[in-house]
mmCIF file of C-alpha atoms in Angstrom:
data_model
loop_
_atom_site.group_PDB
_atom_site.id
_atom_site.type_symbol
_atom_site.label_atom_id
_atom_site.label_comp_id
_atom_site.label_asym_id
_atom_site.label_seq_id
_atom_site.Cartn_x
_atom_site.Cartn_y
_atom_site.Cartn_z
ATOM 1 C CA UNK A 192 14.940 -4.634 2.523
ATOM 2 C CA UNK A 193 11.399 -5.431 3.260
ATOM 3 C CA UNK A 194 11.639 -9.607 3.610
ATOM 4 C CA UNK A 195 9.245 -9.369 0.776
ATOM 5 C CA UNK A 196 10.342 -10.950 -2.029
ATOM 6 C CA UNK A 197 8.336 -10.539 -5.794
ATOM 7 C CA UNK A 198 8.783 -12.480 -9.378
ATOM 8 C CA UNK A 199 9.791 -11.451 -12.215
ATOM 9 C CA UNK A 200 9.804 -7.782 -11.391
ATOM 10 C CA UNK A 201 9.167 -7.128 -15.365
ATOM 11 C CA UNK A 202 6.452 -8.688 -17.401
ATOM 12 C CA UNK A 203 5.332 -7.485 -20.488
ATOM 13 C CA UNK A 204 2.474 -10.039 -22.643
ATOM 14 C CA UNK A 205 -0.569 -9.977 -25.069
ATOM 15 C CA UNK A 206 -4.106 -9.787 -24.453
ATOM 16 C CA UNK A 207 -5.954 -12.634 -24.167
ATOM 17 C CA UNK A 208 -2.883 -14.714 -22.927
ATOM 18 C CA UNK A 209 -2.484 -15.563 -18.776
ATOM 19 C CA UNK A 210 0.405 -14.796 -15.916
ATOM 20 C CA UNK A 211 1.625 -15.777 -12.709
ATOM 21 C CA UNK A 212 3.039 -13.882 -9.851
ATOM 22 C CA UNK A 213 4.833 -15.068 -7.777
ATOM 23 C CA UNK A 214 5.321 -13.371 -3.602
ATOM 24 C CA UNK A 215 7.648 -15.141 -1.122
ATOM 25 C CA UNK A 216 6.337 -13.407 2.504
ATOM 26 C CA UNK A 217 8.785 -12.069 5.670
ATOM 27 C CA UNK A 218 9.762 -15.371 7.250
ATOM 28 C CA UNK A 219 7.548 -15.908 10.106
ATOM 29 C CA UNK A 220 4.703 -13.636 8.073
ATOM 30 C CA UNK A 221 1.031 -15.303 7.507
ATOM 31 C CA UNK A 222 -1.355 -13.169 6.376
ATOM 32 C CA UNK A 223 -0.199 -12.029 2.394
ATOM 33 C CA UNK A 224 -1.649 -9.276 0.747
ATOM 34 C CA UNK A 225 -2.132 -8.118 -3.625
ATOM 35 C CA UNK A 226 -2.540 -4.924 -4.476
ATOM 36 C CA UNK A 227 -2.206 -3.107 -8.169
ATOM 37 C CA UNK A 228 -2.022 0.285 -8.124
ATOM 38 C CA UNK A 229 -2.799 1.901 -11.636
ATOM 39 C CA UNK A 230 -2.517 5.610 -12.836
ATOM 40 C CA UNK A 231 -6.786 5.877 -13.080
ATOM 41 C CA UNK A 232 -7.233 2.886 -10.235
ATOM 42 C CA UNK A 233 -4.499 4.259 -7.898
ATOM 43 C CA UNK A 234 -3.764 1.296 -5.579
ATOM 44 C CA UNK A 235 -6.526 -1.130 -4.637
ATOM 45 C CA UNK A 236 -6.765 -3.985 -1.856
ATOM 46 C CA UNK A 237 -7.208 -7.240 -4.471
ATOM 47 C CA UNK A 238 -7.269 -10.249 -2.736
ATOM 48 C CA UNK A 239 -5.944 -11.898 1.100
ATOM 49 C CA UNK A 240 -4.947 -14.814 2.098
ATOM 50 C CA UNK A 241 -3.958 -16.281 5.974
ATOM 51 C CA UNK A 242 -2.456 -19.272 6.344
ATOM 52 C CA UNK A 243 -3.385 -20.282 3.340
ATOM 53 C CA UNK A 244 -7.271 -19.772 3.789
ATOM 54 C CA UNK A 245 -8.858 -16.672 1.740
ATOM 55 C CA UNK A 246 -9.766 -13.854 4.306
ATOM 56 C CA UNK A 247 -10.905 -10.990 2.858
ATOM 57 C CA UNK A 248 -11.249 -9.718 -0.695
ATOM 58 C CA UNK A 249 -11.750 -6.859 -2.200
ATOM 59 C CA UNK A 250 -12.001 -5.282 -6.247
ATOM 60 C CA UNK A 251 -10.135 -8.205 -7.072
ATOM 61 C CA UNK A 252 -11.506 -8.896 -11.457
ATOM 62 C CA UNK A 253 -12.778 -12.621 -11.318
ATOM 63 C CA UNK A 254 -10.199 -12.921 -14.278
ATOM 64 C CA UNK A 255 -8.337 -12.900 -11.482
ATOM 65 C CA UNK A 256 -7.413 -15.665 -9.143
ATOM 66 C CA UNK A 257 -5.197 -16.499 -6.308
ATOM 67 C CA UNK A 258 -4.769 -18.685 -3.961
ATOM 68 C CA UNK A 259 -1.780 -18.754 -0.625
ATOM 69 C CA UNK A 260 0.447 -23.086 -0.722
ATOM 70 C CA UNK A 261 1.462 -24.501 2.256
ATOM 71 C CA UNK A 262 5.640 -23.213 3.016
ATOM 72 C CA UNK A 263 2.703 -19.576 3.080
ATOM 73 C CA UNK A 264 4.007 -18.364 -1.190
ATOM 74 C CA UNK A 265 1.869 -17.307 -2.791
ATOM 75 C CA UNK A 266 0.151 -16.753 -6.880
ATOM 76 C CA UNK A 267 -0.973 -13.904 -8.364
ATOM 77 C CA UNK A 268 -3.474 -15.908 -11.318
ATOM 78 C CA UNK A 269 -4.109 -13.236 -14.277
ATOM 79 C CA UNK A 270 -6.493 -14.561 -17.101
ATOM 80 C CA UNK A 271 -7.882 -13.326 -20.387
ATOM 81 C CA UNK A 272 -6.145 -10.060 -19.970
ATOM 82 C CA UNK A 273 -6.942 -6.660 -21.724
ATOM 83 C CA UNK A 274 -4.774 -3.655 -22.123
ATOM 84 C CA UNK A 275 -6.748 -2.142 -18.940
ATOM 85 C CA UNK A 276 -4.711 -4.733 -16.226
ATOM 86 C CA UNK A 277 -1.506 -2.923 -16.894
ATOM 87 C CA UNK A 278 -0.093 -2.042 -13.804
ATOM 88 C CA UNK A 279 1.859 -2.969 -10.567
ATOM 89 C CA UNK A 280 0.548 -5.697 -8.879
ATOM 90 C CA UNK A 281 2.250 -5.155 -5.183
ATOM 91 C CA UNK A 282 2.449 -8.007 -2.513
ATOM 92 C CA UNK A 283 3.293 -7.243 1.219
ATOM 93 C CA UNK A 284 2.521 -9.467 4.296
ATOM 94 C CA UNK A 285 1.824 -9.122 8.382
ATOM 95 C CA UNK A 286 2.279 -11.344 11.411
ATOM 96 C CA UNK A 287 -1.563 -12.233 11.532
ATOM 97 C CA UNK A 288 -4.581 -10.180 11.037
ATOM 98 C CA UNK A 289 -5.561 -7.172 13.400
ATOM 99 C CA UNK A 290 -6.921 -4.090 11.914
ATOM 100 C CA UNK A 291 -3.812 -2.193 13.618
ATOM 101 C CA UNK A 292 -0.615 -4.923 11.717
ATOM 102 C CA UNK A 293 2.188 -3.291 9.613
ATOM 103 C CA UNK A 294 1.657 -4.581 6.591
ATOM 104 C CA UNK A 295 5.165 -5.002 4.616
ATOM 105 C CA UNK A 296 5.316 -4.587 0.793
ATOM 106 C CA UNK A 297 7.479 -6.612 -2.417
ATOM 107 C CA UNK A 298 9.631 -3.995 -4.688
ATOM 108 C CA UNK A 299 6.163 -5.328 -7.500
ATOM 109 C CA UNK A 300 5.863 -6.531 -10.509
ATOM 110 C CA UNK A 301 5.660 -4.188 -13.418
ATOM 111 C CA UNK A 302 3.047 -5.773 -15.540
ATOM 112 C CA UNK A 303 2.192 -4.196 -19.674
ATOM 113 C CA UNK A 304 -0.028 -5.953 -21.384
ATOM 114 C CA UNK A 305 0.121 -4.912 -25.376
ATOM 115 C CA UNK B 291 -17.435 2.888 3.245
ATOM 116 C CA UNK B 292 -14.000 3.598 4.065
ATOM 117 C CA UNK B 293 -12.016 6.436 1.805
ATOM 118 C CA UNK B 294 -9.221 8.421 2.572
ATOM 119 C CA UNK B 295 -8.810 11.877 1.121
ATOM 120 C CA UNK B 296 -5.185 12.913 0.096
ATOM 121 C CA UNK B 297 -3.910 16.323 -0.682
ATOM 122 C CA UNK B 298 -3.718 16.814 -4.343
ATOM 123 C CA UNK B 299 -0.091 17.062 -5.994
ATOM 124 C CA UNK B 300 2.224 17.404 -6.536
ATOM 125 C CA UNK B 301 4.059 19.852 -3.647
ATOM 126 C CA UNK B 302 7.297 21.084 -4.500
ATOM 127 C CA UNK B 303 9.438 22.438 -1.491
ATOM 128 C CA UNK B 304 13.113 24.277 -1.638
ATOM 129 C CA UNK B 305 14.999 22.275 0.747
ATOM 130 C CA UNK B 306 14.605 23.017 5.054
ATOM 131 C CA UNK B 307 10.921 24.232 4.170
ATOM 132 C CA UNK B 308 8.635 23.062 6.500
ATOM 133 C CA UNK B 309 5.848 20.252 4.703
ATOM 134 C CA UNK B 310 2.588 19.666 5.766
ATOM 135 C CA UNK B 311 0.718 16.803 3.857
ATOM 136 C CA UNK B 312 -3.162 16.855 4.751
ATOM 137 C CA UNK B 313 -5.054 13.522 5.443
ATOM 138 C CA UNK B 314 -8.674 12.617 5.875
ATOM 139 C CA UNK B 315 -10.809 9.347 6.317
ATOM 140 C CA UNK B 316 -13.565 8.535 6.129
ATOM 141 C CA UNK B 317 -14.592 4.921 8.555
ATOM 142 C CA UNK B 318 -17.424 3.229 9.630
ATOM 143 C CA UNK B 319 -15.822 2.196 12.928
ATOM 144 C CA UNK B 320 -12.074 3.362 14.493
ATOM 145 C CA UNK B 321 -10.020 2.791 12.088
ATOM 146 C CA UNK B 322 -5.284 2.717 12.222
ATOM 147 C CA UNK B 323 -3.952 5.196 10.295
ATOM 148 C CA UNK B 324 -0.685 4.521 8.436
ATOM 149 C CA UNK B 325 1.105 7.093 5.877
ATOM 150 C CA UNK B 326 3.494 4.617 3.406
ATOM 151 C CA UNK B 327 6.450 6.039 1.541
ATOM 152 C CA UNK B 328 7.306 5.544 -2.370
ATOM 153 C CA UNK B 329 10.634 6.802 -3.395
ATOM 154 C CA UNK B 330 11.272 5.815 -7.691
ATOM 155 C CA UNK B 331 11.548 2.847 -9.029
ATOM 156 C CA UNK B 332 10.444 1.269 -5.369
ATOM 157 C CA UNK B 333 7.885 -0.731 -3.596
ATOM 158 C CA UNK B 334 6.540 1.178 -0.526
ATOM 159 C CA UNK B 335 7.553 1.647 3.021
ATOM 160 C CA UNK B 336 5.505 2.285 6.184
ATOM 161 C CA UNK B 337 6.555 5.638 7.104
ATOM 162 C CA UNK B 338 4.239 5.744 10.927
ATOM 163 C CA UNK B 339 1.187 4.404 12.298
ATOM 164 C CA UNK B 340 -1.062 5.668 14.650
ATOM 165 C CA UNK B 341 -3.867 2.457 16.016
ATOM 166 C CA UNK B 342 -6.194 4.897 18.419
ATOM 167 C CA UNK B 343 -7.413 9.235 19.231
ATOM 168 C CA UNK B 344 -4.293 11.606 20.364
ATOM 169 C CA UNK B 345 -1.891 9.028 19.525
ATOM 170 C CA UNK B 346 1.107 10.633 17.753
ATOM 171 C CA UNK B 347 2.925 8.226 14.588
ATOM 172 C CA UNK B 348 6.830 9.674 14.411
ATOM 173 C CA UNK B 349 9.870 8.615 12.036
ATOM 174 C CA UNK B 350 13.028 10.203 10.427
ATOM 175 C CA UNK B 351 11.640 13.421 11.074
ATOM 176 C CA UNK B 352 7.919 12.830 10.404
ATOM 177 C CA UNK B 353 4.526 12.724 12.651
ATOM 178 C CA UNK B 354 1.730 12.874 12.512
ATOM 179 C CA UNK B 355 -1.634 12.805 15.417
ATOM 180 C CA UNK B 356 -4.749 10.859 14.704
ATOM 181 C CA UNK B 357 -7.571 12.974 15.233
ATOM 182 C CA UNK B 358 -10.884 11.094 15.908
ATOM 183 C CA UNK B 359 -13.175 15.175 15.806
ATOM 184 C CA UNK B 360 -11.238 15.833 12.375
ATOM 185 C CA UNK B 361 -11.246 12.198 11.135
ATOM 186 C CA UNK B 362 -7.263 14.067 10.385
ATOM 187 C CA UNK B 363 -4.240 12.739 9.486
ATOM 188 C CA UNK B 364 -1.530 15.393 8.359
ATOM 189 C CA UNK B 365 1.595 14.221 7.553
ATOM 190 C CA UNK B 366 5.195 16.461 9.140
ATOM 191 C CA UNK B 367 7.869 17.620 8.721
ATOM 192 C CA UNK B 368 10.510 20.638 9.786
ATOM 193 C CA UNK B 369 12.451 20.310 7.690
ATOM 194 C CA UNK B 370 12.993 19.049 4.399
ATOM 195 C CA UNK B 371 15.910 17.166 2.528
ATOM 196 C CA UNK B 372 15.914 16.678 -1.455
ATOM 197 C CA UNK B 373 16.127 12.304 0.190
ATOM 198 C CA UNK B 374 12.475 13.553 1.161
ATOM 199 C CA UNK B 375 11.674 13.477 -2.624
ATOM 200 C CA UNK B 376 8.927 10.458 -3.045
ATOM 201 C CA UNK B 377 5.308 9.474 -3.492
ATOM 202 C CA UNK B 378 2.936 9.940 0.114
ATOM 203 C CA UNK B 379 0.353 7.207 1.061
ATOM 204 C CA UNK B 380 -2.384 8.637 4.080
ATOM 205 C CA UNK B 381 -3.938 4.365 4.295
ATOM 206 C CA UNK B 382 -6.181 3.406 6.736
ATOM 207 C CA UNK B 383 -7.021 0.448 7.748
ATOM 208 C CA UNK B 384 -10.469 -0.347 9.806
ATOM 209 C CA UNK B 385 -10.332 -2.979 13.266
ATOM 210 C CA UNK B 386 -12.215 -6.134 12.507
ATOM 211 C CA UNK B 387 -10.038 -6.148 8.935
ATOM 212 C CA UNK B 388 -6.930 -5.981 7.539
ATOM 213 C CA UNK B 389 -6.347 -4.679 4.107
ATOM 214 C CA UNK B 390 -5.103 -0.556 3.932
ATOM 215 C CA UNK B 391 -7.324 2.241 2.230
ATOM 216 C CA UNK B 392 -4.657 3.978 0.081
ATOM 217 C CA UNK B 393 -5.605 7.875 -0.837
ATOM 218 C CA UNK B 394 -4.532 8.493 -4.464
ATOM 219 C CA UNK B 395 -1.166 9.520 -3.051
ATOM 220 C CA UNK B 396 0.867 12.878 -3.141
ATOM 221 C CA UNK B 397 4.394 13.395 -4.980
ATOM 222 C CA UNK B 398 6.892 15.724 -2.886
ATOM 223 C CA UNK B 399 9.620 16.878 -4.592
ATOM 224 C CA UNK B 400 12.348 19.436 -2.784
ATOM 225 C CA UNK B 401 14.563 20.906 -4.309
ATOM 226 C CA UNK B 402 18.139 21.959 -2.994
#
């Protein structure tokens, strides 16, 4: 158990809908990262927050947004969903922001868009 | 830019066989290098890491050495077990950046 929790575990929705994925980092970790794992794109970095502020952005679509709240949990919002958004979404956390730090991954949320 | 190239899978080995999974990288600076493992139905777990050239990361019998001259970080284990069956990801994190760049993953199956 990494100490990172993600809800829900599974999500099934329809095209055009909006969903929210939730992540609680390990106790004491200030950084939260979101990754998408799909069969065709592999594991891709989406976005990072550090202590409530956006820190880095990767291949995140404009239809997707995220935030980190004062209690450090984070939410990833996916809107106008398309079939291609079906994937496993991972949250990870780390203490700080240096490149050498270990990131601890949650179990993921599996999203299926029908 | 940053990229990680991993050995194509899947890899099937008999128990107690020697394992090598090749990983090479491209980075503009001096990255940290990682191996993560994903067991069926689970998230990724850090297996080992190395943060500078010639460092060797090791854990659970797995080893990898950070080779700057060949830009490689190959994963090795002397004697694999059935419980090592999983998908292994090589990744890098650029100095000054925080996000991980992952390879495509290599699925390992160990048969008794």
